[in-house]
């Protein structure tokens, strides 16, 4: 069995199943996702294009609403409010980063939890902590789905996460605890990072630092999940020194082709989940 956890393949399976579920819908209305973009960030352009393409492939109506870089906070909130109230829309993404004059936390909290496909709203995150959420941020959800796909059990496992961000490390920590894993969440102040990592059954790196995880961080029974998305000399890479680490560990995700495709697949899953909740409530 291959030690490479192929995220592209797993995402394709999820997308095909989703496409079939959408095809078989008895109600006429299709799931709909709106993406709000402020300004013209080049990386955002690329991410948005990929999300809209993925929507199209599975039969979700994806729509981009683009606003000028200088839009003020209140005008943006008015646009969000219109979408929050629109019953024919199931999901809303406000593409980050936002221009510096707009507070990202205030905006993500203004998105109705019933449309929060990104899972960044404080209420969604609180429910995740309480193990009472239908929606999970797409990247942590994608990681859990990859592990499940490979039959890697989490109960009782020692999991080390490098990174404590609100979109990856923190929700993932809670989701893993809820699966009965024993979790250590590291940050830049963590002492003896290498030694902590080396003892893990599963090591998840979400630091955004190329070449951080070397052979000194791993053991032969370990599963390594590389969330990092870095560019070094124009080349896309993760946080893990893949060539040396992959020779030692039991399982590893590549970059590209690991966590990345799962993130988009899980955004689509979240849109469909919110669609189903809405349709059930309307009955
Ligand atoms: P972030 O907000 O920058 O957080 C990075 C976290 O890593 C912080 O908590 C930071 O610690 C910690 N960290 C950084 N360097 C470290 C080091 N040397 N030792 C220990 N901890 C360290 O980043 P993010 O949004 O979570 O994203 C992390 C990476 O994943 C980025 O490369 C991002 O592009 C990528 N990403 C990929 C996907 C995907 O779909 N593939 C999705 C989301 C994110 P402090 O808190 O102490 O600063």
Short mmCIF file of C-alpha atoms and ligand atoms in Angstrom, two decimals:
data_model
loop_
_atom_site.label_atom_id
_atom_site.label_comp_id
_atom_site.label_asym_id
_atom_site.label_seq_id
_atom_site.Cartn_x
_atom_site.Cartn_y
_atom_site.Cartn_z
CA UNK A 1 0.00 0.00 0.00
CA UNK A 2 1.28 3.45 -0.94
CA UNK A 3 2.52 5.66 1.86
CA UNK A 4 1.46 8.78 -0.07
CA UNK A 5 -1.96 10.04 1.00
CA UNK A 6 -3.31 11.30 -2.31
CA UNK A 7 -5.58 14.24 -1.51
CA UNK A 8 -6.49 14.73 -5.16
CA UNK A 9 -7.90 11.21 -5.35
CA UNK A 10 -9.81 11.50 -2.07
CA UNK A 11 -11.22 14.91 -3.11
CA UNK A 12 -12.30 13.47 -6.45
CA UNK A 13 -14.25 10.71 -4.67
CA UNK A 14 -15.98 13.26 -2.42
CA UNK A 15 -16.78 15.50 -5.40
CA UNK A 16 -18.18 12.65 -7.49
CA UNK A 17 -20.44 11.54 -4.62
CA UNK A 18 -21.58 15.13 -4.11
CA UNK A 19 -22.28 15.60 -7.82
CA UNK A 20 -24.46 12.46 -7.75
CA UNK A 21 -26.33 13.65 -4.65
CA UNK A 22 -27.01 17.02 -6.28
CA UNK A 23 -28.15 15.34 -9.51
CA UNK A 24 -30.64 13.25 -7.55
CA UNK A 25 -32.19 16.20 -5.69
CA UNK A 26 -35.96 16.13 -5.87
CA UNK A 27 -36.32 19.89 -5.28
CA UNK A 28 -35.71 22.15 -8.27
CA UNK A 29 -33.52 24.67 -6.45
CA UNK A 30 -29.81 23.92 -6.70
CA UNK A 31 -27.32 24.76 -3.90
CA UNK A 32 -25.85 28.24 -4.34
CA UNK A 33 -22.60 29.73 -3.06
CA UNK A 34 -21.66 33.41 -3.20
CA UNK A 35 -18.05 34.58 -2.95
CA UNK A 36 -17.44 38.22 -2.06
CA UNK A 37 -14.09 39.63 -3.15
CA UNK A 38 -12.81 43.04 -2.17
CA UNK A 39 -10.13 44.43 -4.45
CA UNK A 40 -7.98 42.36 -6.76
CA UNK A 41 -5.49 40.32 -4.72
CA UNK A 42 -3.72 38.05 -7.23
CA UNK A 43 -3.61 34.99 -4.96
CA UNK A 44 -7.31 35.50 -4.12
CA UNK A 45 -8.13 35.65 -7.84
CA UNK A 46 -6.59 32.21 -8.26
CA UNK A 47 -8.28 30.68 -5.17
CA UNK A 48 -11.67 32.10 -6.20
CA UNK A 49 -11.30 30.80 -9.76
CA UNK A 50 -10.59 27.30 -8.38
CA UNK A 51 -13.58 27.44 -6.01
CA UNK A 52 -15.97 28.55 -8.76
CA UNK A 53 -14.65 25.87 -11.12
CA UNK A 54 -15.15 23.23 -8.42
CA UNK A 55 -18.73 24.46 -7.82
CA UNK A 56 -19.45 24.15 -11.52
CA UNK A 57 -18.08 20.59 -11.63
CA UNK A 58 -20.42 19.30 -8.90
CA UNK A 59 -23.54 21.29 -9.85
CA UNK A 60 -23.41 24.04 -7.20
CA UNK A 61 -24.24 27.51 -8.53
CA UNK A 62 -21.17 29.60 -7.73
CA UNK A 63 -21.25 33.37 -8.08
CA UNK A 64 -18.62 36.05 -7.54
CA UNK A 65 -19.54 39.50 -6.21
CA UNK A 66 -16.55 41.78 -6.60
CA UNK A 67 -16.28 45.15 -4.86
CA UNK A 68 -13.84 48.01 -5.06
CA UNK A 69 -10.80 47.96 -2.75
CA UNK A 70 -12.09 51.17 -1.12
CA UNK A 71 -15.54 49.90 -0.15
CA UNK A 72 -16.31 51.00 3.41
CA UNK A 73 -17.17 48.56 6.18
CA UNK A 74 -20.83 49.54 6.44
CA UNK A 75 -21.48 49.18 2.70
CA UNK A 76 -19.86 45.74 2.81
CA UNK A 77 -22.02 44.77 5.80
CA UNK A 78 -25.13 45.89 3.89
CA UNK A 79 -24.18 43.56 1.01
CA UNK A 80 -23.60 40.69 3.46
CA UNK A 81 -26.92 41.39 5.16
CA UNK A 82 -28.75 41.09 1.81
CA UNK A 83 -27.14 37.69 1.25
CA UNK A 84 -27.79 36.61 4.85
CA UNK A 85 -31.51 37.20 4.26
CA UNK A 86 -31.73 35.66 0.79
CA UNK A 87 -33.33 32.21 1.09
CA UNK A 88 -32.06 31.09 -2.32
CA UNK A 89 -28.42 31.38 -1.19
CA UNK A 90 -26.88 28.59 0.91
CA UNK A 91 -23.31 29.69 1.45
CA UNK A 92 -21.27 32.87 1.65
CA UNK A 93 -17.51 33.24 1.55
CA UNK A 94 -15.87 36.60 2.11
CA UNK A 95 -12.49 35.94 0.56
CA UNK A 96 -9.63 36.83 2.92
CA UNK A 97 -7.42 38.79 3.27
CA UNK A 98 -9.48 41.97 3.39
CA UNK A 99 -8.00 45.47 2.92
CA UNK A 100 -6.52 46.81 6.16
CA UNK A 101 -9.35 49.32 6.79
CA UNK A 102 -11.83 46.45 7.26
CA UNK A 103 -11.73 44.26 10.38
CA UNK A 104 -11.76 40.61 9.28
CA UNK A 105 -13.13 39.30 12.60
CA UNK A 106 -16.05 41.73 12.51
CA UNK A 107 -16.89 40.70 8.94
CA UNK A 108 -16.59 36.93 9.44
CA UNK A 109 -18.82 37.25 12.51
CA UNK A 110 -21.36 39.20 10.48
CA UNK A 111 -21.91 36.28 8.10
CA UNK A 112 -24.95 34.35 9.26
CA UNK A 113 -23.92 30.99 10.81
CA UNK A 114 -26.55 29.44 8.51
CA UNK A 115 -24.41 30.51 5.48
CA UNK A 116 -20.97 30.19 7.05
CA UNK A 117 -19.39 27.63 4.68
CA UNK A 118 -15.90 28.66 5.76
CA UNK A 119 -16.77 27.94 9.40
CA UNK A 120 -14.93 31.06 10.65
CA UNK A 121 -17.87 32.61 12.55
CA UNK A 122 -17.42 32.67 16.35
CA UNK A 123 -20.68 30.80 16.86
CA UNK A 124 -19.63 28.03 14.46
CA UNK A 125 -16.24 27.77 16.19
CA UNK A 126 -17.92 27.68 19.62
CA UNK A 127 -20.20 24.87 18.50
CA UNK A 128 -17.19 22.95 17.20
CA UNK A 129 -15.62 23.22 20.65
CA UNK A 130 -18.85 21.88 22.16
CA UNK A 131 -18.92 19.05 19.60
CA UNK A 132 -22.26 20.36 18.41
CA UNK A 133 -21.59 21.71 14.91
CA UNK A 134 -22.79 20.67 11.45
CA UNK A 135 -20.10 22.82 9.80
CA UNK A 136 -16.35 22.63 10.18
CA UNK A 137 -13.68 24.86 8.65
CA UNK A 138 -12.76 23.26 5.34
CA UNK A 139 -9.06 22.60 5.91
CA UNK A 140 -9.41 20.81 9.29
CA UNK A 141 -12.41 18.90 7.92
CA UNK A 142 -10.37 17.89 4.86
CA UNK A 143 -7.59 16.60 7.11
CA UNK A 144 -10.01 14.47 9.16
CA UNK A 145 -11.55 13.10 5.97
CA UNK A 146 -8.11 12.18 4.60
CA UNK A 147 -7.25 10.29 7.80
CA UNK A 148 -10.61 8.53 7.77
CA UNK A 149 -10.15 7.60 4.09
CA UNK A 150 -6.82 5.95 4.98
CA UNK A 151 -8.46 4.16 7.96
CA UNK A 152 -6.15 5.98 10.36
CA UNK A 153 -7.92 5.83 13.71
CA UNK A 154 -7.64 8.85 15.99
CA UNK A 155 -8.88 7.47 19.29
CA UNK A 156 -6.04 7.42 21.85
CA UNK A 157 -3.52 8.69 19.30
CA UNK A 158 -0.88 11.24 20.12
CA UNK A 159 -1.37 14.10 17.65
CA UNK A 160 0.96 17.09 17.41
CA UNK A 161 -0.15 20.16 15.47
CA UNK A 162 2.34 22.89 14.56
CA UNK A 163 0.23 26.08 14.40
CA UNK A 164 -2.59 27.58 16.45
CA UNK A 165 -4.39 29.80 13.90
CA UNK A 166 -8.14 30.36 14.11
CA UNK A 167 -8.68 28.71 10.74
CA UNK A 168 -6.49 25.59 11.08
CA UNK A 169 -4.75 24.85 14.40
CA UNK A 170 -7.44 25.82 16.91
CA UNK A 171 -10.52 24.24 15.27
CA UNK A 172 -8.46 21.17 14.35
CA UNK A 173 -7.33 20.81 17.98
CA UNK A 174 -10.95 20.74 19.13
CA UNK A 175 -12.09 18.40 16.38
CA UNK A 176 -9.31 15.94 17.24
CA UNK A 177 -10.06 16.10 20.96
CA UNK A 178 -13.68 15.31 20.11
CA UNK A 179 -12.37 12.19 18.31
CA UNK A 180 -10.57 11.17 21.54
CA UNK A 181 -7.06 11.99 20.32
CA UNK A 182 -4.49 13.42 22.73
CA UNK A 183 -3.49 16.71 21.15
CA UNK A 184 -0.46 18.99 21.56
CA UNK A 185 -0.81 22.31 19.74
CA UNK A 186 2.49 24.11 19.17
CA UNK A 187 3.40 27.70 18.32
CA UNK A 188 6.50 29.82 17.80
CA UNK A 189 7.19 29.91 21.56
CA UNK A 190 7.06 26.13 21.96
CA UNK A 191 10.27 24.75 23.44
CA UNK A 192 11.88 21.59 22.06
CA UNK A 193 9.52 21.47 19.06
CA UNK A 194 11.53 18.76 17.35
CA UNK A 195 11.40 16.44 20.39
CA UNK A 196 7.66 17.00 20.91
CA UNK A 197 6.97 16.24 17.25
CA UNK A 198 9.15 13.13 17.19
CA UNK A 199 6.94 11.38 19.76
CA UNK A 200 3.71 11.87 17.78
CA UNK A 201 1.66 9.19 16.06
CA UNK A 202 0.30 11.89 13.75
CA UNK A 203 2.13 15.15 13.00
CA UNK A 204 0.20 17.96 11.32
CA UNK A 205 2.22 20.96 10.22
CA UNK A 206 0.30 24.19 9.60
CA UNK A 207 3.07 26.71 10.20
CA UNK A 208 3.56 28.14 6.73
CA UNK A 209 7.35 27.66 7.00
CA UNK A 210 9.04 25.80 4.16
CA UNK A 211 11.45 23.04 5.27
CA UNK A 212 10.48 23.33 8.96
CA UNK A 213 9.79 19.62 9.40
CA UNK A 214 12.94 17.58 8.77
CA UNK A 215 13.85 13.93 9.36
CA UNK A 216 14.73 14.89 12.95
CA UNK A 217 11.02 15.58 13.66
CA UNK A 218 9.64 12.18 12.67
CA UNK A 219 9.54 8.47 13.45
CA UNK A 220 8.89 5.41 11.32
CA UNK A 221 5.32 4.78 12.53
CA UNK A 222 4.20 8.36 11.99
CA UNK A 223 1.57 9.87 9.69
CA UNK A 224 2.59 13.34 8.48
CA UNK A 225 0.00 15.81 7.21
CA UNK A 226 1.50 18.86 5.52
CA UNK A 227 -0.89 21.82 5.46
CA UNK A 228 1.74 24.42 4.54
CA UNK A 229 1.36 26.35 1.31
CA UNK A 230 4.63 28.18 0.64
CA UNK A 231 6.48 29.52 -2.37
CA UNK A 232 10.25 29.13 -2.45
CA UNK A 233 12.00 30.50 -5.54
CA UNK A 234 8.69 30.39 -7.38
CA UNK A 235 8.11 26.74 -6.42
CA UNK A 236 5.03 25.70 -4.43
CA UNK A 237 5.89 23.57 -1.38
CA UNK A 238 4.66 22.60 2.07
CA UNK A 239 6.31 22.81 5.51
CA UNK A 240 7.85 19.35 5.29
CA UNK A 241 11.12 18.36 3.66
CA UNK A 242 9.28 15.77 1.64
CA UNK A 243 12.26 13.97 0.11
CA UNK A 244 13.91 13.06 3.41
CA UNK A 245 10.79 12.71 5.60
CA UNK A 246 8.87 10.48 3.17
CA UNK A 247 11.68 7.91 3.33
CA UNK A 248 11.11 7.43 7.06
CA UNK A 249 7.41 7.81 7.92
CA UNK A 250 4.47 5.45 7.41
CA UNK A 251 2.13 7.90 5.64
CA UNK A 252 2.59 11.40 4.26
CA UNK A 253 0.62 13.97 2.26
CA UNK A 254 2.40 15.64 -0.66
CA UNK A 255 2.29 19.35 -1.56
CA UNK A 256 0.74 19.94 -4.01
CA UNK A 257 -1.92 17.23 -4.13
CA UNK A 258 -2.49 16.64 -0.41
CA UNK A 259 -4.53 18.92 1.86
CA UNK A 260 -5.16 21.61 -0.80
CA UNK A 261 -7.71 19.72 -2.97
CA UNK A 262 -9.46 18.53 0.22
CA UNK A 263 -10.03 22.10 1.38
CA UNK A 264 -12.02 22.97 -1.74
CA UNK A 265 -13.90 19.64 -1.67
CA UNK A 266 -14.92 20.32 1.94
CA UNK A 267 -16.13 23.84 1.11
CA UNK A 268 -18.48 22.22 -1.38
CA UNK A 269 -19.54 19.65 1.23
CA UNK A 270 -20.29 22.48 3.68
CA UNK A 271 -22.39 24.30 1.07
CA UNK A 272 -24.42 21.15 0.50
CA UNK A 273 -24.80 20.54 4.25
CA UNK A 274 -26.21 24.07 4.74
CA UNK A 275 -28.45 23.63 1.68
CA UNK A 276 -29.90 20.41 3.13
CA UNK A 277 -30.49 22.04 6.53
CA UNK A 278 -32.29 24.94 4.84
CA UNK A 279 -34.45 22.69 2.66
CA UNK A 280 -35.41 20.56 5.69
CA UNK A 281 -36.33 23.69 7.69
CA UNK A 282 -38.45 25.01 4.81
CA UNK A 283 -40.53 21.80 4.68
P1 LIG B 1 -0.99 31.46 10.31
O1 LIG B 1 -2.21 32.17 10.71
O2 LIG B 1 0.19 32.22 9.82
O3 LIG B 1 -0.52 30.57 11.56
C1 LIG B 1 0.70 29.87 11.56
C2 LIG B 1 0.85 29.22 12.90
O4 LIG B 1 2.06 28.45 12.89
C3 LIG B 1 0.98 30.20 14.07
O5 LIG B 1 0.22 29.73 15.15
C4 LIG B 1 2.47 30.22 14.38
O6 LIG B 1 2.76 30.42 15.75
C5 LIG B 1 2.87 28.79 14.01
N1 LIG B 1 4.28 28.72 13.61
C6 LIG B 1 4.87 29.35 12.57
N2 LIG B 1 6.18 29.04 12.53
C7 LIG B 1 6.41 28.19 13.54
C8 LIG B 1 7.56 27.53 14.04
N3 LIG B 1 8.76 27.69 13.46
N4 LIG B 1 7.42 26.74 15.11
C9 LIG B 1 6.23 26.57 15.72
N5 LIG B 1 5.10 27.18 15.31
C10 LIG B 1 5.19 27.97 14.23
O7 LIG B 1 -1.25 30.38 9.18
P2 LIG B 1 -2.57 29.50 8.80
O8 LIG B 1 -3.55 30.36 8.18
O9 LIG B 1 -2.94 28.59 9.91
O10 LIG B 1 -1.91 28.60 7.66
C11 LIG B 1 -0.77 27.81 7.90
C12 LIG B 1 -0.20 27.33 6.59
O11 LIG B 1 -1.17 26.51 5.96
C13 LIG B 1 0.08 28.44 5.58
O12 LIG B 1 1.18 28.05 4.78
C14 LIG B 1 -1.17 28.50 4.74
O13 LIG B 1 -0.94 29.03 3.45
C15 LIG B 1 -1.49 27.03 4.68
N6 LIG B 1 -2.90 26.72 4.42
C16 LIG B 1 -3.13 25.82 3.46
C17 LIG B 1 -4.42 25.45 3.18
C18 LIG B 1 -4.66 24.44 2.11
O14 LIG B 1 -5.79 24.27 1.72
N7 LIG B 1 -3.63 23.76 1.64
C19 LIG B 1 -5.48 25.99 3.89
C20 LIG B 1 -5.20 26.89 4.93
C21 LIG B 1 -3.89 27.24 5.19
P3 LIG B 1 2.40 31.81 16.53
O15 LIG B 1 0.92 31.73 16.80
O16 LIG B 1 3.22 31.77 17.76
O17 LIG B 1 2.75 32.91 15.57
#
